[in-house]
Coordinates of C-alpha atoms and ligand atoms in Angstrom, one line a residue:
X1 CA -82.6 51.4 -27.2
X2 CA -86.2 50.2 -27.4
X3 CA -88.5 51.3 -24.6
X4 CA -85.8 53.6 -23.2
X5 CA -86.6 57.3 -22.7
X6 CA -84.9 60.4 -21.4
X7 CA -88.3 61.6 -20.3
X8 CA -88.8 58.6 -18.1
X9 CA -85.3 58.9 -16.6
X10 CA -85.8 62.6 -15.8
X11 CA -89.2 62.0 -14.3
X12 CA -88.0 59.1 -12.1
X13 CA -84.8 60.8 -10.9
X14 CA -86.3 63.4 -8.6
X15 CA -88.7 60.8 -7.2
X16 CA -85.9 58.5 -6.5
X17 CA -84.0 61.2 -4.7
X18 CA -86.9 62.4 -2.7
X19 CA -88.0 58.9 -1.5
X20 CA -84.4 57.9 -0.7
X21 CA -83.8 61.1 1.3
X22 CA -87.0 61.0 3.2
X23 CA -87.0 57.2 3.9
X24 CA -83.3 57.2 4.9
X25 CA -83.7 60.2 7.2
X26 CA -86.5 58.4 9.0
X27 CA -84.5 55.3 9.3
X28 CA -81.5 57.2 10.7
X29 CA -83.7 58.9 13.3
X30 CA -85.6 55.8 14.3
X31 CA -82.4 53.7 14.6
X32 CA -80.9 56.2 17.1
X33 CA -83.8 55.7 19.4
X34 CA -83.3 51.9 19.6
X35 CA -80.8 50.2 22.0
X36 CA -77.5 49.6 20.2
X37 CA -78.0 45.8 20.1
X38 CA -81.2 46.1 18.1
X39 CA -80.0 48.7 15.6
X40 CA -78.2 46.4 13.1
X41 CA -81.3 44.3 12.5
X42 CA -83.6 47.3 12.3
X43 CA -81.3 48.9 9.7
X44 CA -81.2 45.7 7.6
X45 CA -85.0 45.4 7.6
X46 CA -85.5 49.0 6.6
X47 CA -83.0 48.5 3.8
X48 CA -85.1 45.5 2.5
X49 CA -88.3 47.5 2.7
X50 CA -86.8 50.6 1.1
X51 CA -85.2 48.6 -1.7
X52 CA -88.6 47.0 -2.5
X53 CA -90.0 50.5 -2.8
X54 CA -87.2 51.6 -5.1
X55 CA -87.6 48.5 -7.3
X56 CA -91.3 49.3 -7.8
X57 CA -90.4 52.9 -8.7
X58 CA -87.8 51.7 -11.2
X59 CA -90.0 49.0 -12.8
X60 CA -87.7 46.3 -11.6
X61 CA -89.3 42.9 -11.0
X62 CA -87.1 40.5 -9.0
X63 CA -87.9 36.8 -9.4
X64 CA -86.4 35.0 -6.4
X65 CA -87.1 31.6 -4.8
X66 CA -89.1 31.9 -1.6
X67 CA -86.4 30.4 0.5
X68 CA -85.5 31.3 4.0
X69 CA -81.9 31.5 5.0
X70 CA -80.2 28.4 6.5
X71 CA -81.1 28.0 10.2
X72 CA -78.7 28.6 13.1
X73 CA -76.1 31.4 13.2
X74 CA -76.3 33.9 10.4
X75 CA -73.7 33.6 7.7
X76 CA -72.1 35.1 4.6
X77 CA -74.1 35.5 1.3
X78 CA -71.9 35.8 -1.7
X79 CA -73.1 37.1 -5.1
X80 CA -71.9 38.0 -8.6
X81 CA -71.8 41.7 -9.4
X82 CA -72.4 43.5 -12.6
X83 CA -74.3 46.7 -11.8
X84 CA -74.4 49.4 -9.1
X85 CA -78.0 48.5 -8.6
X86 CA -77.3 44.8 -7.7
X87 CA -77.3 45.6 -4.0
X88 CA -80.8 47.3 -4.3
X89 CA -82.1 44.2 -6.2
X90 CA -80.6 41.7 -3.8
X91 CA -81.6 43.6 -0.7
X92 CA -85.3 43.0 -1.6
X93 CA -84.8 39.3 -0.9
X94 CA -83.3 39.3 2.6
X95 CA -82.4 41.7 5.4
X96 CA -78.6 41.8 5.1
X97 CA -75.7 44.1 5.7
X98 CA -73.5 44.7 2.6
X99 CA -69.8 44.9 2.4
X100 CA -68.8 47.9 0.2
X101 CA -65.5 49.5 -0.9
X102 CA -64.2 52.1 1.5
X103 CA -64.4 54.8 -1.2
X104 CA -68.2 54.8 -0.9
X105 CA -68.0 56.1 2.6
X106 CA -66.5 59.3 1.2
X107 CA -69.1 59.9 -1.6
X108 CA -71.6 62.5 -0.7
X109 CA -75.1 61.1 0.0
X110 CA -74.0 57.6 -0.8
X111 CA -71.7 57.6 2.2
X112 CA -74.6 58.6 4.5
X113 CA -76.9 56.0 2.9
X114 CA -74.4 53.3 3.4
X115 CA -73.8 54.1 7.0
X116 CA -77.5 54.3 7.7
X117 CA -78.1 50.9 6.3
X118 CA -75.1 49.4 8.1
X119 CA -72.7 48.8 5.2
X120 CA -69.4 47.4 6.3
X121 CA -66.5 49.1 4.6
X122 CA -63.4 47.4 3.3
X123 CA -60.1 48.8 2.0
X124 CA -59.7 46.7 -1.1
X125 CA -56.0 47.5 -1.5
X126 CA -55.3 46.4 2.1
X127 CA -57.0 43.0 1.5
X128 CA -60.2 42.0 3.2
X129 CA -58.3 39.6 5.4
X130 CA -57.5 42.4 7.9
X131 CA -58.2 41.7 11.5
X132 CA -60.6 44.7 11.8
X133 CA -62.7 43.6 8.9
X134 CA -63.1 40.1 10.3
X135 CA -64.1 41.5 13.6
X136 CA -66.7 43.8 12.0
X137 CA -68.3 41.0 10.1
X138 CA -68.4 38.7 13.1
X139 CA -70.0 41.4 15.2
X140 CA -72.7 41.9 12.6
X141 CA -73.4 38.1 12.4
X142 CA -73.6 38.0 16.2
X143 CA -76.2 40.8 16.1
X144 CA -78.3 38.4 14.0
X145 CA -77.7 40.0 10.6
X146 CA -76.3 38.0 7.6
X147 CA -73.6 39.8 5.6
X148 CA -73.6 40.0 1.8
X149 CA -70.4 40.5 -0.2
X150 CA -69.5 40.6 -3.9
X151 CA -66.3 38.6 -3.9
X152 CA -65.4 39.4 -7.5
X153 CA -64.4 42.8 -5.9
X154 CA -65.6 44.7 -8.9
X155 CA -68.4 44.8 -11.5
X156 CA -68.1 42.8 -14.7
X157 CA -69.9 43.0 -18.1
X158 CA -72.4 40.4 -17.1
X159 CA -71.3 37.7 -19.5
X160 CA -69.7 35.5 -16.8
X161 CA -68.7 35.4 -13.2
X162 CA -65.2 36.7 -12.5
X163 CA -62.9 34.8 -10.1
X164 CA -63.6 35.4 -6.4
X165 CA -61.2 37.1 -4.1
X166 CA -60.8 35.0 -1.0
X167 CA -60.4 37.7 1.7
X168 CA -64.0 38.1 2.8
X169 CA -64.3 34.4 3.4
X170 CA -61.8 34.6 6.3
X171 CA -64.6 36.2 8.4
X172 CA -66.5 32.9 8.5
X173 CA -63.8 30.3 7.8
X174 CA -63.9 27.7 10.5
X175 CA -66.9 29.1 12.4
X176 CA -69.2 26.4 14.0
X177 CA -72.8 26.5 12.8
X178 CA -72.3 29.2 10.2
X179 CA -72.5 29.0 6.4
X180 CA -71.7 30.6 3.1
X181 CA -74.7 30.9 0.7
X182 CA -74.0 31.2 -3.0
X183 CA -76.4 33.7 -4.7
X184 CA -76.6 34.4 -8.4
X185 CA -78.3 37.3 -10.0
X186 CA -79.0 37.6 -13.7
X187 CA -80.7 40.2 -15.9
X188 CA -83.4 38.2 -17.8
X189 CA -85.7 40.6 -19.6
X190 CA -85.8 44.2 -20.6
X191 CA -89.2 45.6 -21.7
X192 CA -90.5 42.1 -22.2
X193 CA -87.7 40.9 -24.4
X194 CA -85.1 38.3 -23.3
X195 CA -81.8 40.0 -22.5
X196 CA -79.0 39.3 -25.0
X197 CA -75.3 39.6 -24.1
X198 CA -75.3 43.1 -25.7
X199 CA -78.2 44.2 -23.6
X200 CA -76.5 42.8 -20.4
X201 CA -73.4 44.8 -21.2
X202 CA -75.5 47.9 -21.7
X203 CA -76.9 47.6 -18.1
X204 CA -73.6 46.6 -16.5
X205 CA -71.4 49.1 -14.8
X206 CA -68.4 48.7 -17.1
X207 CA -65.0 50.4 -17.1
X208 CA -65.2 54.0 -18.0
X209 CA -68.9 54.5 -17.6
X210 CA -69.7 57.1 -15.0
X211 CA -72.1 56.3 -12.1
X212 CA -74.6 58.9 -13.3
X213 CA -74.8 57.5 -16.9
X214 CA -75.1 54.0 -15.6
X215 CA -77.9 55.1 -13.3
X216 CA -79.7 57.0 -16.1
X217 CA -79.7 53.9 -18.2
X218 CA -81.6 51.9 -15.6
X219 CA -83.9 54.8 -14.8
X220 CA -84.9 55.4 -18.4
X221 CA -85.9 51.7 -18.9
X222 CA -89.6 51.0 -18.3
X223 CA -89.5 47.3 -17.2
X224 CA -86.7 45.0 -16.2
X225 CA -86.8 41.5 -14.9
X226 CA -84.0 40.0 -12.8
X227 CA -83.7 36.5 -11.6
X228 CA -82.1 35.4 -8.3
X229 CA -81.1 31.8 -7.7
X230 CA -79.4 30.4 -4.6
X231 CA -77.2 27.4 -4.3
X232 CA -76.7 24.9 -1.5
X233 CA -75.4 26.4 1.8
X234 CA -71.8 25.5 2.5
X235 CA -71.1 24.8 6.2
X236 CA -68.1 26.8 7.4
X237 CA -67.0 24.6 10.4
X238 CA -63.5 23.3 9.8
X239 CA -63.2 24.9 6.4
X240 CA -60.4 27.2 5.1
X241 CA -61.3 30.5 3.4
X242 CA -59.8 29.3 0.1
X243 CA -61.8 26.2 0.0
X244 CA -65.0 28.1 0.8
X245 CA -64.3 30.7 -1.9
X246 CA -63.6 27.9 -4.5
X247 CA -66.8 26.1 -3.7
X248 CA -68.9 29.2 -3.6
X249 CA -67.5 30.4 -6.9
X250 CA -68.3 27.1 -8.6
X251 CA -71.9 27.3 -7.5
X252 CA -72.4 31.0 -8.4
X253 CA -70.9 30.4 -11.8
X254 CA -73.0 27.3 -12.5
X255 CA -76.2 29.0 -11.5
X256 CA -75.3 32.0 -13.6
X257 CA -74.6 29.8 -16.7
X258 CA -78.0 28.1 -16.2
X259 CA -79.8 31.4 -16.1
X260 CA -78.0 32.7 -19.2
X261 CA -78.9 29.6 -21.1
X262 CA -82.6 29.8 -20.2
X263 CA -82.7 33.5 -21.1
X264 CA -81.3 32.8 -24.6
X265 CA -83.8 33.9 -27.2
X266 CA -84.6 31.6 -30.2
X267 CA -82.6 32.6 -33.3
X268 CA -85.0 34.8 -35.3
X269 CA -84.8 32.5 -38.4
X270 CA -85.8 29.5 -36.4
X271 CA -88.7 31.1 -34.8
X272 CA -90.2 32.3 -38.1
X273 CA -89.3 29.7 -40.6
X274 CA -88.5 26.4 -39.0
X275 CA -90.6 24.9 -36.3
X276 CA -88.6 21.7 -36.4
X277 CA -85.4 23.2 -35.4
X278 CA -87.2 25.4 -32.9
X279 CA -87.9 22.3 -31.0
X280 CA -84.3 21.4 -30.9
X281 CA -83.2 24.8 -29.7
X282 CA -85.9 25.4 -27.1
X283 CA -85.2 27.1 -23.8
X284 CA -83.0 25.1 -21.4
X285 CA -80.9 23.6 -24.1
X286 CA -77.7 25.0 -25.6
X287 CA -77.9 25.5 -29.3
X288 CA -74.6 25.1 -31.0
Ligands
NKO301 C1 -85.5 53.9 -0.1 C2 -84.1 53.9 0.1 C3 -83.4 52.6 0.2 C4 -81.9 52.8 0.0 C5 -81.2 51.5 0.2 C6 -79.7 51.8 -0.1 C7 -79.0 50.5 0.1 C8 -77.5 50.8 0.1 C9 -76.7 49.5 -0.1 C10 -75.3 49.9 -0.5 C11 -74.5 48.6 -0.8 C12 -73.1 48.9 -1.3 C13 -72.4 47.7 -1.8 C14 -71.3 48.0 -2.7 C15 -70.5 46.9 -3.2 C16 -69.2 47.5 -3.8 O1 -68.5 48.3 -3.2 O2 -68.8 46.9 -4.9 C17 -67.8 47.5 -5.7 C18 -68.2 47.8 -7.0 O3 -69.3 48.7 -7.0 C19 -67.2 48.1 -8.1 O4 -66.4 49.1 -7.8 P1 -65.2 49.5 -8.9 O5 -64.4 48.3 -9.1 O6 -64.5 50.6 -8.2 O7 -65.9 50.0 -10.1

């Protein structure tokens, strides 16, 4: 793996832990001093700031459009999911509360982190459509904090967007003045080179890969560039969860395909030997 080193991973790991512990302890203490109605927004803002610090430490550059969220009531952001670091990358863009699997609450350290930054837990087996989950999401929206969910429900290898589960959409289905915002995240470059499908798979949290090995892969990499694109906000008034999920999925998938196509490197032969065909297979076009 070019540019990857154990040394870098081992040097970054204690720093990552130290910063995370110190910053999160401060957040937890400060949050307790605030009146309850101001806490959710404070936690989300600290999460955004903390994740920016972590991305700098990890050499992660996030290219995101400078767009503010749709006006009016906060809504639901939905994104594709390929790595355990996706929430860290996406949290740099907006102050949001994430939806996470309930197992996370029981992990040492991670459980405490999640609670401090206001993660909403969902029992995936019991389907997100439960009354308690819907109430939690709506309370958070009412507190002025948009909620971000990964409706694929699990991480994929990064070659495509997997079908969306519809449960989480129930929390905003039919709400007046709210929205669903499709968000797409794509690994574009590693150490200055365009990410190929193999590279993307290497950085994805795939079946059978332990959390620690996955983390070490990211930690040992000098520089990564990820791109974030957002789609058109989908108004939720009068809409059913399934229709919202379908529309959001189409947008996230389309944005992802666009980014994959743009990241595609020139075939090596073309670049070196054939300037004519290089023109035909330039970025932004699909070479067949
Ligand atoms: C400086 C310190 C800043 C620290 C900021 C920490 C921010 C914590 C955000 C945690 C967000 C958790 C969101 C988890 C989403 C989730 O739960 O997805 C499930 C997947 O994983 C796949 O699980 P699986 O199918 O079981 O492999």
